[in-house]
XYZ file of C-alpha atoms in Angstrom:
743
model
C 201.879 19.606 -110.528
C 199.995 18.700 -113.713
C 202.038 17.232 -116.547
C 201.133 16.145 -120.064
C 200.492 12.392 -120.283
C 202.277 11.147 -123.366
C 200.839 8.220 -125.245
C 203.842 6.168 -126.310
C 203.497 2.550 -127.365
C 205.455 -0.068 -125.439
C 208.600 -1.091 -127.229
C 210.221 -4.488 -127.597
C 213.274 -4.461 -125.375
C 216.573 -6.292 -125.646
C 218.572 -6.558 -122.439
C 221.758 -4.500 -122.388
C 225.082 -6.069 -121.338
C 225.262 -6.880 -117.665
C 227.359 -5.018 -115.122
C 229.106 -7.538 -112.861
C 227.545 -7.661 -109.402
C 229.514 -5.780 -106.753
C 228.998 -8.466 -104.119
C 230.194 -12.083 -104.141
C 227.960 -15.089 -103.641
C 226.275 -14.945 -100.252
C 223.969 -17.034 -98.111
C 221.961 -15.794 -95.130
C 219.552 -17.597 -92.815
C 217.223 -16.294 -90.101
C 214.732 -18.615 -88.442
C 213.495 -20.858 -91.236
C 214.212 -18.231 -93.914
C 217.048 -18.751 -96.375
C 218.473 -16.386 -98.998
C 221.242 -16.914 -101.535
C 222.667 -14.698 -104.240
C 225.357 -15.467 -106.791
C 226.360 -14.159 -110.177
C 223.437 -15.622 -112.101
C 220.592 -16.339 -109.682
C 218.996 -15.565 -106.355
C 216.600 -17.437 -104.092
C 214.500 -16.445 -101.093
C 212.562 -19.130 -99.268
C 210.849 -20.161 -96.059
C 208.613 -23.057 -95.137
C 205.711 -21.076 -96.626
C 207.058 -19.751 -99.948
C 210.007 -19.858 -102.323
C 210.848 -17.306 -105.003
C 213.736 -17.651 -107.440
C 215.236 -15.119 -109.843
C 217.590 -15.091 -112.766
C 219.947 -12.149 -112.480
C 220.812 -10.098 -115.586
C 223.552 -11.705 -117.634
C 224.036 -11.884 -121.382
C 220.704 -11.720 -123.192
C 218.701 -12.551 -120.073
C 217.137 -9.956 -117.808
C 215.963 -9.780 -114.231
C 213.072 -12.228 -113.948
C 211.264 -14.409 -111.469
C 211.887 -17.990 -112.538
C 209.724 -19.694 -109.902
C 207.144 -18.827 -107.245
C 206.682 -22.046 -105.304
C 204.223 -23.152 -102.649
C 206.438 -25.586 -100.671
C 203.428 -27.432 -99.272
C 202.361 -28.532 -102.736
C 205.658 -28.150 -104.602
C 203.840 -26.235 -107.321
C 205.354 -23.159 -109.013
C 202.898 -20.592 -110.343
C 205.474 -18.697 -112.426
C 206.478 -19.115 -116.044
C 210.245 -19.728 -116.455
C 210.921 -16.011 -116.972
C 208.341 -13.725 -115.350
C 208.868 -9.983 -115.401
C 209.413 -8.616 -111.903
C 208.043 -5.137 -112.490
C 207.003 -2.759 -115.252
C 207.389 1.016 -115.149
C 206.704 3.836 -117.599
C 209.675 6.227 -117.846
C 209.284 9.373 -119.959
C 206.364 7.748 -121.747
C 208.128 4.443 -122.495
C 206.982 1.229 -120.826
C 210.042 -0.543 -119.402
C 210.188 -4.025 -117.934
C 212.712 -5.449 -115.494
C 214.515 -7.123 -118.407
C 215.774 -3.712 -119.533
C 217.861 -3.216 -116.377
C 221.383 -4.367 -115.550
C 222.339 -5.680 -112.149
C 224.507 -3.296 -110.125
C 224.388 -5.074 -106.778
C 222.778 -8.134 -105.233
C 223.022 -8.888 -101.535
C 221.219 -10.695 -98.754
C 221.202 -9.561 -95.133
C 219.159 -10.285 -92.005
C 216.046 -8.097 -91.916
C 216.920 -5.018 -89.834
C 214.923 -4.429 -86.630
C 211.872 -2.168 -86.741
C 211.412 -0.095 -83.557
C 207.653 -0.192 -84.167
C 207.715 -3.994 -84.078
C 210.019 -5.095 -81.282
C 208.561 -8.626 -81.360
C 208.709 -9.164 -85.124
C 209.971 -12.617 -86.128
C 213.417 -13.022 -87.712
C 213.674 -12.470 -91.422
C 215.940 -11.896 -94.395
C 216.177 -9.106 -96.964
C 217.303 -9.551 -100.538
C 218.343 -6.309 -102.270
C 218.660 -6.027 -106.040
C 220.011 -2.725 -107.408
C 219.351 -2.319 -111.112
C 220.223 0.362 -113.648
C 219.591 1.175 -117.303
C 222.993 1.353 -118.987
C 222.184 3.027 -122.313
C 219.380 4.980 -123.905
C 217.815 2.425 -126.252
C 214.314 2.573 -127.643
C 213.718 5.780 -125.731
C 214.676 4.273 -122.356
C 216.351 6.970 -120.241
C 219.985 6.264 -119.385
C 221.240 5.754 -115.847
C 217.875 5.205 -114.154
C 218.248 3.059 -111.068
C 215.577 0.852 -109.531
C 216.264 -0.641 -106.107
C 214.141 -3.599 -105.081
C 214.245 -4.826 -101.473
C 212.463 -8.139 -100.842
C 211.734 -9.157 -97.245
C 210.652 -12.574 -96.014
C 210.016 -13.505 -92.389
C 210.153 -16.751 -90.458
C 207.466 -19.253 -91.577
C 205.717 -16.622 -93.729
C 204.073 -17.378 -97.069
C 204.318 -13.727 -98.127
C 207.221 -11.703 -99.544
C 207.174 -7.912 -99.227
C 208.969 -5.768 -101.800
C 209.853 -2.084 -101.515
C 210.811 -0.198 -104.652
C 212.804 3.017 -104.948
C 213.654 4.793 -108.170
C 216.693 7.063 -108.646
C 216.834 9.346 -111.691
C 219.908 9.716 -113.870
C 221.482 12.967 -114.960
C 218.228 14.278 -116.431
C 214.777 14.851 -114.974
C 212.440 11.897 -115.176
C 208.680 11.543 -115.600
C 207.207 8.399 -114.045
C 203.910 7.080 -115.362
C 202.056 3.842 -114.700
C 204.009 1.166 -112.836
C 203.589 -2.169 -111.127
C 204.824 -2.659 -107.594
C 205.101 -6.407 -108.079
C 203.883 -8.843 -110.708
C 203.862 -12.459 -111.783
C 203.258 -14.072 -115.147
C 201.658 -17.488 -115.018
C 200.691 -19.913 -117.755
C 197.749 -21.161 -115.706
C 194.465 -19.336 -116.344
C 191.657 -19.071 -113.856
C 189.435 -16.597 -112.050
C 190.899 -13.658 -110.170
C 189.315 -11.706 -107.339
C 189.979 -7.969 -106.931
C 189.316 -5.999 -103.755
C 189.032 -2.208 -103.927
C 188.743 -0.281 -100.666
C 187.088 3.082 -100.081
C 186.924 5.007 -96.836
C 185.240 8.013 -95.340
C 181.680 7.805 -94.033
C 181.183 11.472 -94.935
C 181.511 10.383 -98.557
C 180.174 6.851 -98.771
C 179.600 3.764 -96.672
C 180.493 0.852 -98.954
C 184.130 0.445 -97.982
C 184.999 -2.703 -99.936
C 184.161 -3.751 -103.479
C 184.924 -7.305 -104.609
C 184.977 -8.196 -108.295
C 185.601 -11.615 -109.842
C 187.381 -11.393 -113.184
C 187.521 -14.422 -115.551
C 189.925 -12.944 -118.127
C 192.015 -9.817 -118.705
C 191.308 -6.697 -116.667
C 192.769 -3.468 -115.300
C 190.662 -2.542 -112.269
C 190.771 -0.130 -109.394
C 191.983 -2.224 -106.489
C 194.608 -2.880 -103.856
C 194.343 -6.677 -103.709
C 194.386 -9.379 -106.366
C 193.917 -13.067 -105.601
C 194.402 -15.512 -108.471
C 193.026 -19.046 -108.187
C 193.938 -21.198 -111.212
C 193.415 -24.358 -109.175
C 190.467 -24.765 -106.762
C 191.513 -23.300 -103.418
C 195.119 -22.649 -104.498
C 197.027 -19.841 -106.152
C 198.829 -16.605 -105.401
C 197.976 -13.036 -104.442
C 199.330 -9.499 -104.636
C 198.571 -6.692 -102.171
C 199.484 -3.028 -102.653
C 200.281 -0.862 -99.649
C 199.382 2.277 -101.594
C 196.127 3.988 -100.655
C 192.842 3.293 -102.395
C 191.468 5.278 -105.307
C 191.264 5.201 -109.089
C 195.037 5.364 -109.463
C 195.430 2.162 -107.415
C 195.374 -0.695 -109.925
C 195.169 -4.465 -110.051
C 195.259 -6.266 -113.347
C 195.924 -9.201 -115.609
C 196.756 -9.091 -119.316
C 196.382 -11.610 -122.126
C 199.841 -13.069 -121.465
C 198.846 -14.101 -117.928
C 200.777 -11.269 -116.240
C 199.127 -10.249 -112.939
C 200.105 -7.151 -111.024
C 199.236 -4.518 -108.454
C 200.492 -1.003 -108.950
C 199.754 2.648 -109.583
C 198.501 4.704 -112.521
C 198.480 8.283 -111.265
C 197.344 9.694 -114.620
C 193.838 8.457 -113.830
C 193.458 11.335 -111.359
C 193.354 14.983 -112.423
C 193.343 16.709 -109.067
C 192.729 16.212 -105.379
C 190.439 18.933 -104.069
C 191.453 18.273 -100.468
C 189.456 20.454 -98.053
C 187.736 22.240 -100.942
C 185.379 19.290 -101.519
C 182.974 19.164 -98.613
C 179.594 18.074 -99.970
C 178.975 14.328 -99.781
C 178.845 12.059 -101.672
C 181.552 13.816 -103.724
C 185.096 12.508 -103.605
C 188.134 14.678 -103.012
C 189.851 13.121 -105.995
C 188.612 14.066 -109.451
C 189.143 11.464 -112.163
C 190.709 12.293 -115.502
C 187.574 12.272 -117.690
C 189.473 11.514 -120.909
C 191.967 8.924 -119.658
C 194.229 7.961 -121.368
C 193.789 10.921 -123.712
C 194.068 14.628 -123.036
C 193.388 16.593 -120.890
C 196.514 15.394 -119.129
C 196.487 13.372 -115.994
C 199.129 13.323 -113.324
C 202.500 11.655 -113.350
C 205.382 11.715 -110.888
C 208.321 14.009 -111.632
C 211.807 13.242 -110.350
C 214.610 15.815 -110.431
C 218.033 14.880 -111.868
C 219.710 12.426 -109.455
C 216.588 12.639 -107.288
C 214.821 9.619 -105.814
C 211.228 8.476 -105.476
C 209.858 5.738 -103.245
C 207.308 3.954 -105.394
C 205.766 1.979 -102.540
C 205.455 -1.497 -101.089
C 203.635 -4.579 -102.300
C 203.260 -8.156 -101.093
C 203.143 -11.394 -103.064
C 202.169 -14.668 -101.471
C 200.977 -18.208 -102.156
C 198.178 -20.225 -100.608
C 196.410 -23.562 -100.752
C 193.469 -25.224 -99.024
C 190.920 -22.463 -99.693
C 190.588 -18.755 -100.342
C 190.407 -18.034 -96.612
C 193.978 -19.269 -96.269
C 195.201 -16.573 -98.650
C 193.845 -13.904 -96.300
C 195.243 -15.747 -93.292
C 198.697 -15.969 -94.878
C 198.753 -12.279 -95.700
C 197.094 -10.792 -92.629
C 199.050 -12.749 -90.023
C 202.317 -11.716 -91.680
C 201.174 -8.094 -92.127
C 200.094 -7.831 -88.487
C 203.337 -9.340 -87.187
C 205.758 -7.406 -89.382
C 204.206 -4.292 -90.949
C 201.735 -2.931 -88.415
C 203.070 -1.101 -85.357
C 202.433 -3.017 -82.168
C 200.337 -0.276 -80.568
C 198.635 -0.926 -77.235
C 194.934 -1.694 -77.444
C 193.838 0.742 -74.736
C 190.239 1.319 -73.653
C 189.457 5.017 -73.641
C 186.998 7.882 -73.962
C 186.950 10.585 -76.639
C 185.604 14.054 -75.868
C 184.140 14.926 -79.272
C 180.873 13.032 -78.857
C 178.725 14.414 -77.337
C 180.559 17.616 -76.402
C 182.140 18.558 -79.741
C 183.277 22.230 -79.605
C 180.695 23.137 -76.979
C 181.120 24.367 -73.409
C 181.092 20.825 -72.035
C 184.570 20.304 -73.488
C 186.339 21.580 -70.347
C 188.463 20.583 -67.376
C 185.709 19.929 -64.816
C 183.459 17.932 -67.122
C 186.291 15.806 -68.428
C 187.464 15.099 -64.866
C 183.996 13.728 -64.148
C 184.224 11.605 -67.283
C 187.680 10.364 -66.290
C 186.361 9.349 -62.857
C 183.372 7.550 -64.362
C 185.634 5.898 -66.898
C 188.082 4.787 -64.240
C 185.222 3.157 -62.336
C 184.333 0.888 -65.262
C 187.923 0.140 -66.281
C 188.873 2.780 -68.858
C 192.579 3.515 -69.282
C 192.742 6.766 -71.261
C 190.985 9.995 -72.192
C 191.473 11.572 -75.596
C 190.783 15.289 -75.904
C 189.455 15.891 -79.386
C 189.288 19.089 -81.443
C 189.131 22.416 -79.562
C 191.457 21.482 -76.661
C 193.858 23.778 -78.514
C 191.302 26.560 -79.035
C 192.505 28.695 -81.936
C 196.118 27.564 -81.574
C 196.122 24.960 -84.372
C 199.616 25.289 -85.746
C 201.049 26.345 -82.365
C 199.502 23.454 -80.423
C 199.101 24.762 -76.887
C 196.161 24.160 -74.574
C 193.266 26.631 -74.501
C 193.721 28.013 -70.978
C 190.049 29.000 -70.742
C 188.977 25.362 -71.097
C 192.043 23.766 -69.482
C 193.743 26.075 -66.952
C 197.487 25.715 -66.533
C 199.246 24.569 -63.375
C 201.822 27.331 -63.772
C 204.451 25.021 -65.240
C 203.105 24.591 -68.757
C 201.000 21.536 -67.902
C 197.182 21.804 -67.724
C 195.680 20.945 -64.358
C 193.485 18.352 -66.075
C 196.560 16.558 -67.364
C 198.025 16.441 -63.855
C 194.716 15.091 -62.549
C 194.499 12.451 -65.256
C 197.964 11.171 -64.412
C 197.163 11.231 -60.681
C 194.416 8.656 -61.222
C 196.707 6.571 -63.445
C 194.990 7.308 -66.742
C 196.696 8.149 -70.008
C 196.221 11.177 -72.207
C 195.400 11.189 -75.903
C 195.210 14.252 -78.158
C 193.468 14.999 -81.424
C 195.516 17.059 -83.870
C 195.228 18.367 -87.421
C 199.011 18.301 -87.820
C 199.226 19.543 -91.404
C 196.845 22.463 -90.916
C 196.830 25.724 -88.986
C 194.569 28.477 -87.758
C 195.328 31.749 -89.511
C 195.831 33.446 -86.131
C 198.610 31.051 -85.073
C 201.979 32.556 -84.243
C 203.793 29.815 -86.139
C 201.974 30.770 -89.313
C 202.963 34.409 -88.787
C 206.589 33.473 -88.119
C 206.859 31.052 -91.047
C 204.616 32.156 -93.933
C 206.918 30.234 -96.293
C 205.697 26.980 -94.732
C 202.175 27.547 -96.026
C 201.058 25.386 -98.936
C 200.827 27.713 -101.929
C 198.296 28.309 -103.296
C 195.859 25.878 -101.641
C 196.761 26.612 -98.036
C 196.637 30.340 -98.623
C 193.061 29.972 -99.835
C 191.672 27.493 -97.307
C 192.718 29.526 -94.261
C 190.036 32.058 -95.194
C 187.238 29.556 -95.825
C 184.681 29.938 -93.086
C 184.236 26.699 -91.221
C 184.361 25.600 -87.616
C 188.155 25.591 -87.582
C 189.281 28.188 -90.149
C 192.220 26.040 -91.129
C 194.920 26.697 -93.675
C 197.239 23.985 -94.969
C 200.961 23.603 -94.347
C 203.338 22.392 -97.038
C 204.327 19.128 -95.381
C 207.048 18.492 -97.981
C 209.189 21.222 -96.389
C 211.898 19.724 -94.116
C 211.841 22.731 -91.765
C 208.132 22.238 -91.125
C 208.629 18.518 -90.545
C 211.325 19.298 -87.960
C 209.030 21.804 -86.261
C 206.143 19.355 -86.018
C 208.464 16.618 -84.746
C 209.333 19.055 -81.953
C 205.633 19.594 -81.210
C 205.122 15.832 -80.888
C 208.235 15.496 -78.709
C 206.937 18.244 -76.387
C 203.478 16.705 -76.100
C 204.938 13.285 -75.279
C 207.585 14.416 -72.802
C 205.784 17.341 -71.122
C 202.161 16.206 -71.145
C 202.676 12.442 -71.272
C 200.594 11.921 -74.425
C 200.331 8.241 -75.341
C 197.972 8.450 -78.304
C 197.478 10.911 -81.178
C 194.547 11.053 -83.547
C 195.597 12.858 -86.732
C 192.700 14.457 -88.607
C 192.081 16.774 -91.567
C 195.093 15.486 -93.477
C 194.236 16.289 -97.071
C 196.512 15.691 -100.028
C 196.916 18.999 -101.853
C 199.108 20.657 -104.470
C 201.767 23.022 -103.149
C 203.440 24.698 -106.095
C 206.047 22.360 -107.538
C 205.014 19.598 -105.111
C 201.808 17.857 -106.112
C 199.444 15.994 -103.830
C 201.266 12.718 -104.400
C 204.462 14.261 -103.026
C 202.353 15.598 -100.173
C 200.971 12.197 -99.240
C 204.403 10.558 -99.327
C 205.877 13.304 -97.151
C 203.082 12.960 -94.601
C 203.466 9.180 -94.320
C 207.250 9.466 -93.971
C 206.799 12.093 -91.260
C 204.412 9.962 -89.204
C 206.808 7.028 -89.434
C 209.532 9.348 -88.169
C 207.335 10.099 -85.146
C 206.813 6.375 -84.594
C 210.527 5.660 -84.602
C 211.090 8.424 -82.047
C 208.158 7.285 -79.869
C 207.542 3.548 -80.416
C 205.298 3.333 -77.327
C 202.886 5.997 -78.638
C 199.891 5.172 -80.848
C 199.338 7.260 -83.979
C 195.829 7.045 -85.413
C 194.500 8.443 -88.692
C 191.046 9.980 -89.006
C 189.879 9.186 -92.542
C 186.211 10.093 -92.266
C 186.232 12.607 -95.129
C 188.020 10.489 -97.728
C 190.000 7.274 -97.988
C 193.212 9.282 -97.568
C 195.616 6.430 -96.682
C 193.020 3.660 -96.488
C 193.412 0.689 -96.650
C 196.803 -1.049 -96.307
C 198.950 2.098 -96.182
C 196.756 3.276 -93.323
C 196.854 -0.012 -91.416
C 200.657 -0.001 -91.651
C 200.622 3.271 -89.670
C 198.054 2.597 -86.962
C 194.320 2.520 -86.207
C 192.042 4.159 -88.752
C 188.845 6.108 -88.061
C 186.560 6.393 -91.051
C 183.215 6.618 -89.288
C 181.853 9.830 -87.766
C 178.977 8.085 -86.074
C 176.541 8.605 -88.920
C 175.881 7.403 -92.441
C 176.309 9.504 -95.531
C 172.861 8.695 -96.856
C 174.185 8.398 -100.395
C 171.967 5.446 -101.204
C 174.770 2.908 -101.664
C 173.373 0.765 -98.842
C 169.590 1.092 -98.397
C 168.280 0.882 -94.860
C 171.689 1.325 -93.252
C 171.694 2.289 -89.574
C 174.666 3.268 -87.462
C 174.710 -0.008 -85.521
C 174.373 -2.186 -88.610
C 177.087 -0.054 -90.151
C 179.458 -0.939 -87.302
C 178.948 -4.602 -88.122
C 179.390 -3.739 -91.801
C 182.698 -1.971 -91.059
C 184.032 -5.053 -89.286
C 182.762 -7.356 -92.023
C 184.351 -5.423 -94.898
C 187.666 -5.177 -93.021
C 188.014 -8.900 -92.318
C 189.691 -11.088 -93.303
C 192.511 -9.224 -95.122
C 192.819 -6.449 -92.540
C 192.636 -6.769 -88.753
C 189.357 -5.487 -87.366
C 191.319 -4.285 -84.331
C 192.728 -1.498 -86.514
C 189.300 0.073 -87.076
C 188.346 2.943 -84.780
C 184.946 2.586 -83.118
C 182.928 5.163 -81.222
C 180.986 3.181 -78.610
C 177.503 4.115 -77.327
C 177.305 7.240 -79.492
C 173.665 7.990 -78.780
C 172.449 4.473 -79.598
C 172.597 2.669 -76.233
C 168.816 2.371 -76.216
C 166.112 0.014 -77.413
C 166.491 -2.248 -79.272
C 170.255 -2.177 -78.607
C 171.741 -3.305 -75.302
C 175.219 -3.108 -73.819
C 175.448 -6.893 -74.036
C 174.828 -6.693 -77.797
C 177.042 -3.681 -78.491
C 180.121 -4.430 -76.397
C 181.232 -7.628 -78.200
C 181.323 -5.803 -81.554
C 183.340 -3.030 -79.888
C 185.879 -5.563 -78.604
C 186.714 -6.547 -82.177
C 187.732 -2.962 -82.966
C 190.079 -0.262 -81.677
C 187.297 1.139 -79.566
C 186.757 4.412 -77.746
C 183.645 5.506 -75.863
C 181.742 8.425 -77.384
C 179.193 9.065 -74.669
C 178.584 10.771 -71.336
C 179.726 8.019 -69.000
C 178.110 9.690 -65.972
C 174.694 8.957 -67.503
C 175.110 5.199 -67.857
C 172.504 3.294 -65.874
C 173.890 1.060 -63.115
C 172.971 -2.019 -65.143
C 174.636 -0.703 -68.311
C 177.702 0.401 -66.360
C 178.019 -3.063 -64.793
C 177.613 -4.860 -68.131
C 180.099 -2.516 -69.789
C 182.595 -2.982 -66.965
C 182.370 -6.763 -67.257
C 183.266 -6.702 -70.957
C 186.057 -4.178 -70.434
C 187.558 -6.360 -67.718
C 187.298 -9.451 -69.931
C 188.902 -7.575 -72.812
C 191.802 -6.268 -70.710
C 192.403 -9.777 -69.355
C 192.355 -11.436 -72.788
C 193.426 -8.758 -75.284
C 197.000 -10.038 -75.537
C 195.626 -13.428 -76.533
C 192.767 -12.067 -78.645
C 194.040 -12.612 -82.183
C 194.016 -9.645 -84.527
C 193.417 -11.785 -87.581
C 189.783 -12.813 -88.079
C 188.216 -15.232 -90.508
C 184.997 -14.056 -92.157
C 182.368 -16.718 -91.418
C 179.280 -15.151 -92.997
C 178.907 -13.931 -96.562
C 175.905 -11.569 -96.330
C 176.656 -7.887 -95.732
C 175.191 -7.083 -92.271
C 174.618 -3.460 -93.300
C 171.029 -4.435 -94.104
C 170.230 -4.658 -90.383
C 168.810 -8.134 -90.915
C 171.601 -10.604 -91.688
C 173.560 -12.520 -89.087
C 177.293 -11.817 -88.909
C 180.081 -14.018 -87.526
C 183.817 -13.344 -87.304
C 186.437 -15.728 -85.984
C 189.573 -14.196 -84.408
C 192.093 -16.990 -84.827
C 195.728 -17.821 -84.206
C 197.385 -21.191 -84.627
C 194.667 -23.691 -83.777
C 192.603 -21.687 -81.302
C 190.627 -18.490 -80.912
C 187.086 -17.166 -80.627
C 183.835 -17.016 -82.536
C 181.860 -13.737 -82.339
C 178.269 -14.134 -83.547
C 175.662 -11.377 -83.969
C 171.963 -11.748 -84.714
C 170.211 -8.656 -86.034
C 166.490 -8.145 -86.704
C 165.782 -10.899 -89.186
C 166.210 -14.556 -89.815
C 165.554 -17.554 -87.639
C 166.852 -17.925 -84.114
C 169.424 -20.509 -85.192
C 172.232 -20.377 -87.727
C 174.837 -22.935 -88.765
C 178.254 -21.273 -88.677
C 181.161 -23.088 -90.349
C 184.449 -22.519 -88.528
C 187.643 -22.056 -90.489
C 191.263 -22.880 -89.722
C 190.362 -25.834 -87.494
C 192.239 -29.112 -87.823
C 189.726 -31.853 -88.756
C 191.329 -34.498 -86.536
C 191.633 -32.286 -83.445
C 188.985 -31.875 -80.768
C 187.910 -28.496 -79.386
C 186.136 -27.364 -76.243
C 183.677 -24.499 -76.728
C 182.808 -22.102 -73.904
C 180.474 -19.100 -73.729
C 182.812 -16.415 -72.388
C 180.029 -14.333 -70.764
C 178.572 -16.977 -68.461
C 181.354 -19.601 -68.512
C 178.980 -22.287 -69.747
C 180.732 -25.134 -71.582
C 178.861 -25.639 -74.836
C 180.455 -28.981 -75.628
C 183.412 -30.669 -77.271
C 183.523 -31.018 -81.039
C 185.904 -32.375 -83.607
C 187.432 -30.004 -86.096
C 185.554 -31.721 -88.895
C 182.250 -31.127 -87.080
C 183.032 -27.429 -86.573
C 184.047 -27.049 -90.202
C 180.771 -28.655 -91.271
C 178.821 -26.133 -89.214
C 178.189 -25.215 -85.557
C 174.534 -24.561 -84.743
C 174.348 -21.261 -82.840
C 171.057 -20.270 -81.219
C 170.265 -16.655 -80.307
C 166.658 -16.437 -79.199
C 166.345 -12.654 -79.318
C 166.862 -10.143 -82.099
C 169.874 -7.874 -81.587
C 171.791 -10.331 -79.457
C 175.289 -11.762 -79.613
C 177.484 -14.553 -78.328
C 181.242 -14.833 -77.879
C 182.537 -18.404 -77.862
C 186.067 -19.431 -76.907
C 187.360 -22.313 -79.034
C 190.160 -24.235 -77.295
C 191.926 -27.365 -78.574
C 191.934 -30.299 -76.189
C 193.992 -33.437 -75.685
C 197.494 -33.852 -77.041
C 197.153 -30.793 -79.290
C 196.602 -28.295 -76.453
C 200.211 -27.502 -75.493
C 201.138 -26.510 -79.048
C 197.880 -25.148 -80.458
C 196.936 -22.310 -78.126
C 197.265 -18.702 -79.313
C 200.725 -17.200 -78.949
């Protein structure tokens, strides 16, 4: 819903009298993490980071008093750094304006999506405005939950807002922030997704002074190779902000007023974006803000703040390893086939053909088959199999599903869970579930699906769809879902921001109910949840097997774009969370299976090809890499260093990525069309005094033993032919070996 953005100057705030905390002093430990709260202060620390707070008392307010890197002993915070800033009813309010209601520390609760997460501690600070001063609304509560895990150098913070007795309008806010007296350059990363719209998925800007940029990641480096960073788990887009002001305050957060509307499925001509920017920001016409009903609540989102030293690459390593271990679901990295390419909605999408594909896939080591769009025919919304394509066995299970299970392969299903076909019975039975007015309009737009849009904010619809997922898992044995066509739209009183939040909460509900099932997001038409919000749900598909041709990257080809996708994802996000369609019409000169398969192994890959048409040589080469991957995937780190700086989208530049854990891992190197046959690749994360044995994984040839200092200086890699690759295992030797191997 559109609201008028009020331009109200920030006011100077004086802290109101403190409310005594409701909990006594407490100390909690878990692994190497320690938390303490008392009446005046709180601390949360591990071997990788320490953050201290002053709790509201007297004229003081909630503030971070220190953000320490224990390895160097250096604190990056001023003595009283604001913890957050939020605009309430047009008034900018800092954490100093809130009283403490409760402070407590507990062990981090288990997450069913992450059964192997390390131990951790949560610090909860409940804050409330006590009186309406300077236009600050009375009785507004902000709950901040900080989580720190064993040995991590990153603290996550979740923020929830609860309105008082009157309705509340929420404008621009920070999810986390830090004020430092130490100036220096800052690096901002902004992520875009959706190959139907554009192909340049990451934009990196270096800012020397004050700024307020679109971005989800801010890394500050006041001292060479050392500093702190913030990461926002909100999706990308203009409203996603990263900034620094003249006082040295850095933050990541949200400014929803920068968007006017999300056109959702109504915008379908690339390179247009679904989201339309407010052309007169911050003036009228009004942008969007969040609206909270009296006593209602709003989850503002999650952010991460961490410290690093020893080089910029260690900031990414600190964040990504923690994010992978604690925030991402531990989904299985299966090897499968998807039906959409090359069969799409055509007659080849049927029981007999897909049985042949399953047999061919089984022969080379595949583990699953995903049936993409049209398995349901016109039943989107009802979600039953099209009996003409997939005949039933008489017990509500398609014969193809029975066959797939009989050969010990798993089933995956594509779904557009928040959309329906206008002929569906569910839509006829529940017209009040339709998103009004957008969903009423889109169901009559002529396209290949004829889809209307549900109002996902409705609890009854959420319960219904949870039942659909339960049925598919228990009756058909589905182990993987690919959710497509999710588009954030306005539904009457619920705007597209409410819609997005409801969708994410619903998918996480599915994950809790089915922790052994993978939930993927197709984000090819827009960034939707990309980047960190998406990765916290599951694998993301933002490539339809083509390029948008919007001119952002001249000369881009589909294969160079696959390397580009991996390159822009690393090092802050795991490349294994990126969906890849393998062999999608490009297993031909100059590209070989031996060149293409290693880049697939870095991703969450699925074959998009007719497997029965693979040549014997290509089938054998493919099978070898699949077998190697299945043997090593549990030890193949998800975090990867970025070893080359040139964007490989040009089809010419070399690219190297280094999956790494502890003191061991792999080096994946790709030579494209240009350059010499030899490149010097500097390895990262190696210990200078350790020695390492290097082995070519394809032929088992030992390439030699090198010291860490030699590898850091540069390993000479020779690839004689254009469009060739090499995968090198890097293993510590000697006394280090028992404690330095992955895992």
